XYZ file of C-alpha atoms in Angstrom:
448
model
C -16.968 47.071 37.355
C -14.977 44.925 40.438
C -11.657 44.107 40.044
C -10.936 40.394 39.183
C -10.026 38.053 41.852
C -6.189 36.711 41.298
C -6.761 32.475 40.616
C -4.100 30.473 43.055
C -3.778 26.961 41.229
C -2.082 24.374 43.199
C -1.212 20.933 41.653
C -0.370 18.558 43.902
C -2.260 17.632 47.378
C 1.137 16.186 49.272
C 3.064 18.199 52.334
C 3.746 21.689 49.799
C 0.498 22.041 48.401
C -1.336 21.132 51.326
C 0.322 23.488 53.251
C 0.675 26.106 50.354
C -3.107 26.029 50.410
C -3.666 27.054 54.382
C -1.759 29.473 53.907
C -3.955 31.239 51.480
C -6.972 30.382 53.440
C -7.153 34.490 54.039
C -6.826 35.085 51.227
C -8.770 37.143 48.654
C -8.057 34.661 45.909
C -9.763 31.953 44.066
C -7.145 28.919 44.800
C -8.435 25.144 42.563
C -5.767 22.499 44.240
C -5.896 19.762 42.140
C -4.209 16.382 42.331
C -4.725 12.698 41.194
C -5.581 11.086 44.272
C -8.584 12.492 46.233
C -6.670 12.579 49.667
C -3.762 13.521 51.553
C -0.867 10.965 52.709
C 1.066 11.309 55.402
C 3.879 9.028 53.498
C 6.562 8.277 56.204
C 4.241 5.999 57.699
C 3.503 3.660 54.059
C 6.194 1.270 55.590
C 3.448 0.817 58.527
C 0.375 -0.018 56.143
C 3.222 -2.164 53.962
C 3.393 -4.185 57.142
C 0.201 -3.998 58.573
C 0.724 -2.485 61.839
C -1.494 0.539 60.672
C -4.814 0.233 57.686
C -4.323 2.631 54.874
C -7.324 4.932 56.242
C -5.565 6.128 59.034
C -2.614 7.655 57.072
C -4.311 9.130 54.715
C -7.528 11.483 54.395
C -10.276 12.868 51.652
C -8.084 16.523 50.843
C -11.746 17.780 50.745
C -12.603 17.384 54.626
C -9.406 18.440 55.404
C -9.850 21.917 53.638
C -13.323 21.606 54.834
C -14.210 24.589 56.361
C -11.641 27.153 53.962
C -14.572 28.354 51.435
C -11.811 30.121 49.175
C -10.287 26.634 47.544
C -11.671 24.599 44.950
C -10.391 20.909 45.267
C -9.933 19.331 41.436
C -9.404 15.687 41.160
C -7.607 15.237 37.914
C -4.138 14.584 36.688
C -2.074 17.321 35.512
C -0.458 16.906 32.241
C 1.215 20.678 31.830
C 1.963 24.252 32.140
C 1.296 26.253 29.134
C 3.311 29.764 30.310
C 2.130 32.120 27.860
C -0.961 31.552 28.583
C -0.553 31.418 31.620
C -2.854 27.892 32.707
C -1.958 24.162 33.958
C -3.468 21.260 31.422
C -5.223 18.811 33.465
C -7.027 16.043 32.311
C -10.412 15.465 34.539
C -13.368 12.676 34.136
C -13.242 11.770 30.563
C -11.960 15.810 29.024
C -8.078 15.337 27.952
C -6.437 18.800 28.332
C -8.272 21.302 30.136
C -6.852 24.735 30.989
C -7.024 25.887 34.119
C -6.329 29.418 33.943
C -3.852 31.103 36.879
C -2.615 34.207 38.138
C 0.002 32.162 40.471
C 0.812 28.353 39.335
C 2.381 26.470 42.443
C 4.116 23.232 41.757
C 4.156 20.747 44.418
C 3.686 17.811 43.048
C 6.315 15.389 44.554
C 8.571 12.311 43.169
C 8.184 9.022 42.337
C 10.568 5.517 41.643
C 13.280 5.706 40.369
C 15.336 2.470 39.174
C 18.569 4.267 38.216
C 18.306 3.849 34.385
C 17.149 0.168 35.299
C 13.214 0.397 35.032
C 12.912 -3.548 34.149
C 13.377 -3.643 37.255
C 10.261 -1.974 38.559
C 7.791 -5.842 36.932
C 10.516 -7.266 40.231
C 10.832 -5.070 42.657
C 7.758 -2.400 43.275
C 9.044 0.949 45.128
C 6.634 1.877 47.890
C 5.054 5.530 47.218
C 1.018 5.433 47.720
C -1.668 3.896 49.635
C -1.860 1.095 46.625
C 1.755 0.197 47.154
C 1.430 -0.050 50.365
C -1.048 -3.038 49.945
C 0.187 -4.457 47.406
C 3.489 -4.794 49.000
C 1.380 -5.977 52.392
C -0.253 -8.539 50.416
C 3.146 -9.562 48.966
C 4.507 -10.320 52.628
C 1.461 -11.876 53.791
C 1.179 -13.895 50.644
C 4.552 -15.245 50.795
C 4.372 -16.504 54.615
C 0.389 -18.428 53.193
C 2.740 -19.924 50.563
C 4.922 -21.698 52.590
C 2.296 -22.838 54.612
C 1.092 -24.682 52.003
C 4.333 -26.150 50.319
C 4.696 -28.942 50.496
C 8.318 -29.313 50.185
C 10.241 -28.084 53.217
C 13.718 -27.144 50.539
C 12.184 -24.181 48.465
C 10.192 -22.712 52.600
C 13.810 -20.685 52.330
C 13.317 -18.903 49.337
C 10.183 -18.407 49.781
C 10.263 -16.529 53.139
C 13.216 -15.171 52.111
C 13.014 -10.816 51.837
C 15.550 -8.698 50.000
C 15.119 -4.471 50.493
C 17.247 -2.792 47.824
C 18.053 0.653 49.243
C 19.477 1.503 52.904
C 18.197 5.037 53.664
C 14.934 5.344 56.283
C 12.296 3.734 54.174
C 14.831 0.489 53.923
C 15.844 0.812 57.079
C 12.160 1.393 58.677
C 10.708 -1.198 56.498
C 13.461 -3.846 57.360
C 13.239 -3.482 61.171
C 9.107 -3.779 60.955
C 9.005 -6.957 59.049
C 11.210 -7.829 61.115
C 9.181 -7.106 64.114
C 6.590 -8.746 62.712
C 7.791 -11.883 61.880
C 9.317 -12.133 66.163
C 5.717 -11.105 67.093
C 2.613 -11.248 66.062
C 3.100 -13.851 62.928
C 5.407 -16.380 65.507
C 2.892 -18.777 66.838
C 0.517 -18.606 63.851
C 1.808 -21.009 61.504
C 1.845 -24.545 62.147
C 3.885 -26.194 59.384
C 6.655 -23.221 58.780
C 8.269 -21.465 61.706
C 7.783 -17.867 60.658
C 11.180 -16.923 62.776
C 12.771 -19.003 60.173
C 12.650 -16.241 57.540
C 14.917 -13.747 56.104
C 15.699 -10.593 55.849
C 18.366 -8.879 53.415
C 19.230 -5.148 53.374
C 21.210 -4.189 50.701
C 22.680 -1.231 49.402
C 26.108 0.221 48.011
C 27.045 2.828 50.232
C 28.994 2.100 53.072
C 26.543 2.073 55.984
C 22.765 2.608 56.415
C 20.866 6.277 56.898
C 23.713 8.372 55.076
C 22.186 11.324 56.193
C 22.807 10.310 59.802
C 25.698 10.750 61.607
C 28.107 7.741 61.864
C 27.420 7.128 65.295
C 23.987 7.052 64.496
C 24.500 4.745 61.578
C 25.908 2.174 63.392
C 23.636 2.060 65.838
C 20.967 1.606 63.751
C 23.040 -1.260 61.763
C 23.968 -2.923 65.123
C 19.796 -2.417 66.137
C 18.712 -4.469 61.825
C 21.264 -7.157 63.160
C 20.318 -7.629 66.454
C 16.558 -7.965 65.168
C 17.820 -10.468 62.617
C 18.380 -8.640 59.441
C 21.122 -9.027 56.795
C 22.533 -5.916 56.077
C 25.185 -5.741 52.794
C 26.602 -2.683 51.971
C 28.702 -1.583 49.739
C 27.212 -3.122 46.551
C 24.916 -2.662 44.172
C 22.084 -4.768 42.520
C 23.489 -6.406 39.072
C 19.798 -7.760 38.503
C 16.992 -8.127 39.705
C 14.482 -11.105 38.494
C 11.613 -13.457 39.385
C 14.129 -15.343 41.081
C 15.892 -12.717 43.294
C 18.540 -10.388 42.686
C 22.449 -10.398 41.572
C 24.429 -8.153 44.306
C 28.084 -8.296 44.072
C 27.913 -12.006 41.551
C 25.964 -14.047 44.305
C 22.412 -14.547 43.139
C 20.172 -14.210 46.367
C 16.691 -16.137 45.289
C 13.493 -14.565 46.749
C 10.173 -14.068 45.485
C 9.587 -11.162 47.512
C 12.153 -7.641 46.320
C 11.592 -4.705 47.616
C 12.637 -1.771 46.143
C 13.367 1.004 48.878
C 16.138 3.211 46.779
C 16.424 6.036 44.570
C 13.247 8.694 44.130
C 12.831 10.685 40.964
C 11.077 14.314 41.105
C 7.913 14.414 38.467
C 8.251 15.887 35.022
C 7.567 19.265 36.330
C 10.618 20.028 34.607
C 9.595 19.158 31.075
C 6.348 20.790 31.833
C 8.309 23.913 32.595
C 10.681 24.202 29.725
C 13.028 25.649 32.320
C 16.153 24.533 33.557
C 16.769 21.927 36.051
C 19.403 20.014 37.619
C 20.925 16.391 36.621
C 18.048 14.377 39.019
C 15.248 16.579 36.580
C 14.393 18.884 39.774
C 13.727 22.312 38.662
C 16.404 25.160 39.832
C 14.581 28.043 42.066
C 15.378 31.402 42.975
C 15.593 32.240 46.599
C 11.680 33.230 46.281
C 10.938 29.395 45.193
C 10.219 31.083 42.132
C 11.274 29.951 38.398
C 13.424 31.881 36.555
C 12.022 34.703 34.690
C 8.728 33.340 35.801
C 7.567 35.154 39.366
C 4.322 34.002 39.480
C 5.205 30.139 39.084
C 6.149 28.465 42.612
C 8.296 24.969 42.628
C 8.067 23.369 46.482
C 8.864 20.415 47.853
C 11.090 17.073 45.993
C 10.400 19.126 42.435
C 12.948 22.076 43.201
C 16.678 22.113 43.710
C 17.440 25.115 46.070
C 20.618 24.817 47.595
C 21.310 26.821 51.241
C 24.656 27.052 52.909
C 26.346 24.912 49.786
C 24.259 21.979 50.076
C 21.306 21.336 48.197
C 17.814 21.007 50.592
C 17.312 17.737 51.023
C 13.721 15.409 49.856
C 11.739 15.734 53.162
C 8.466 16.743 54.633
C 9.721 19.577 56.762
C 11.176 21.208 53.547
C 8.077 20.948 52.002
C 6.027 21.694 54.300
C 8.163 24.840 54.794
C 8.149 26.294 51.286
C 4.510 25.777 51.046
C 4.075 28.261 53.346
C 6.296 30.403 52.096
C 5.213 30.614 48.949
C 1.275 31.014 50.020
C 2.562 34.035 52.095
C 4.564 35.142 49.229
C 1.084 35.328 46.805
C -0.783 36.958 49.980
C 1.971 39.338 50.202
C 1.788 40.317 46.676
C -1.963 40.148 46.703
C -2.617 42.555 49.240
C 0.609 45.262 48.658
C 1.844 43.767 52.586
C 5.118 43.225 53.211
C 7.375 40.227 51.023
C 8.423 38.189 52.923
C 12.450 37.882 53.177
C 14.417 35.134 50.902
C 13.015 31.874 52.091
C 15.549 29.588 54.775
C 14.515 25.874 55.805
C 14.718 25.436 59.174
C 16.192 22.536 59.852
C 14.235 20.510 63.083
C 16.607 17.255 62.515
C 16.429 13.845 61.493
C 14.688 11.003 62.431
C 14.550 6.802 61.650
C 12.394 3.830 63.254
C 14.423 0.659 64.004
C 12.029 -1.489 65.404
C 9.872 -2.146 68.042
C 10.568 0.841 70.788
C 13.781 1.942 68.992
C 14.657 4.791 66.593
C 17.948 7.090 66.389
C 17.890 11.144 66.150
C 19.747 13.653 64.873
C 18.898 17.634 65.696
C 21.540 19.404 65.780
C 24.059 19.097 68.350
C 21.156 16.679 69.315
C 22.279 12.620 68.550
C 19.925 10.032 70.311
C 19.102 6.796 69.627
C 17.124 3.988 71.629
C 13.967 4.382 73.380
C 13.952 8.322 74.084
C 13.899 8.578 70.192
C 11.815 6.267 69.894
C 8.962 9.001 71.829
C 10.135 11.823 70.224
C 9.799 9.858 66.566
C 6.112 8.898 67.712
C 4.881 12.287 69.051
C 6.722 14.008 65.907
C 4.380 12.004 63.805
C 1.173 12.185 65.716
C 1.462 15.760 65.298
C 1.890 15.794 61.877
C -1.279 13.303 60.854
C -3.809 15.442 59.170
C -5.705 15.419 61.343
C -7.402 14.951 65.203
C -9.077 11.751 64.154
C -5.611 10.278 62.478
C -3.972 10.954 65.729
C -5.888 9.056 68.343
C -6.271 6.178 65.695
C -2.950 5.769 65.358
C -1.646 6.507 68.906
C -4.145 4.205 69.826
C -3.149 1.588 67.731
C 0.325 1.590 68.181
C -0.605 1.541 72.264
C -1.935 -1.635 71.108
C 0.299 -3.084 68.765
C 3.469 -2.054 71.638
C 1.591 -4.021 74.414
C 0.204 -7.431 72.643
C 1.884 -7.477 69.014
C -1.203 -7.278 67.362
C -1.756 -4.900 64.152
C -3.725 -3.246 62.637
C -4.867 -4.542 59.597
C -3.668 -8.199 57.862
C -5.618 -8.849 55.035
C -4.732 -9.735 51.364
C -6.896 -7.817 49.687
C -7.359 -8.712 46.155
C -9.994 -8.398 43.196
C -10.131 -11.396 40.164
C -12.404 -11.782 37.512
C -16.105 -11.496 38.083
C -15.240 -9.793 41.799
C -14.296 -6.988 39.849
C -16.593 -3.545 40.630
C -17.687 -2.912 36.787
C -17.392 1.072 36.565
C -20.855 3.027 36.254
C -20.748 5.557 33.313
C -18.572 8.662 33.618
C -20.124 11.405 35.022
C -19.642 15.246 34.062
C -16.472 16.223 33.905
C -15.207 17.613 37.179
C -13.338 20.638 34.763
C -15.186 22.470 32.101
C -12.675 24.985 29.551
C -13.083 28.127 30.803
C -14.773 30.126 28.312
C -13.159 34.372 27.751
C -14.430 36.672 30.565
C -15.421 33.480 32.810
C -14.113 32.211 36.127
C -13.809 29.432 38.006
C -16.590 30.204 41.022
C -15.115 29.070 44.526
C -16.155 25.753 46.582
C -19.464 27.100 48.654
């Protein structure tokens, strides 16, 4: 009887999960990648969908399409709800089945993050975050509807409230969103309305930190702040938000009336730590060994934003490059174990630097001793982001759209997309489940 092929289950089709799957392309293993979305999303450009620069299809690609030539990978659309360490299986909901077990010999958890409102979950109703395509489209609708409502409003005294946009959190997402909204107003919308002046819109960026872009050096942080202020963004630092409701926000005892509040502050890891029942840090990230495995469970790897790992006395940042490098390392380590080849040295993150774009043709870049701001940094930012898009077709599409938008101010998609009543498509009867419970002695068959 032939020896059984090892089974590798990867949970999450983001940067870490996809990198792990690709690293296993030459490994004699049954690889199952499971994600609750059918697409890989390039999250760093979500804000450009939210501000109408790009369309959703320009920053996301079907996972099946990306891995179509990798015959040892099966892609499952489903949601993992738990891990049974003793039975070596993950529990997943798929189609109309719940708690279906997926057995593994090796498990890679690359489950990413979700919004964190720092204990004030009631804020979520009034201040949506930006973590998915659905979030980006919803925020795009909200921004565009604000101008439409102001144009239709007969009372000019209400225009100011409708055209006040508040962003809570001055990290990269908040800074990039604020700059993008300012450019949208200054260029694309400037001459399209008759009863309102889009340039009168107010953009407020809030953070309790003393400066924007905390991970960057002080000089680059200051350059970004000055650029935002030049674009007309009000940057208010040093005070947290006390309240968010239908009428706007309260900060430092002052009410800022706004119908459009966007949460660009904190994130929280997935519940992977609870699934595993292992030690986590204060934020809920799983504490892992230097080889990215869970202590006491060398067959379980945790990578990306869900993992807590220190290097040189500092925790690794929750950025795409960390997830990519960790996913690739986990795949290589599993390959070495399966093939009996040399074991890689403990994981070490190579920091390629941080970038953030601040409006049209301006960015800040920090990589080691290199500190850049302005147009050269923006060119570097554009090149790096194009490189890491999932497919060549996306790179071409995004490049052409960026050039067109830069030269003309015209944007990729300014559609307000919503569903009302009978316009909704009624769901068809559920198809047979994608994942069936495994019977003793049977295995998942690789995708053909």
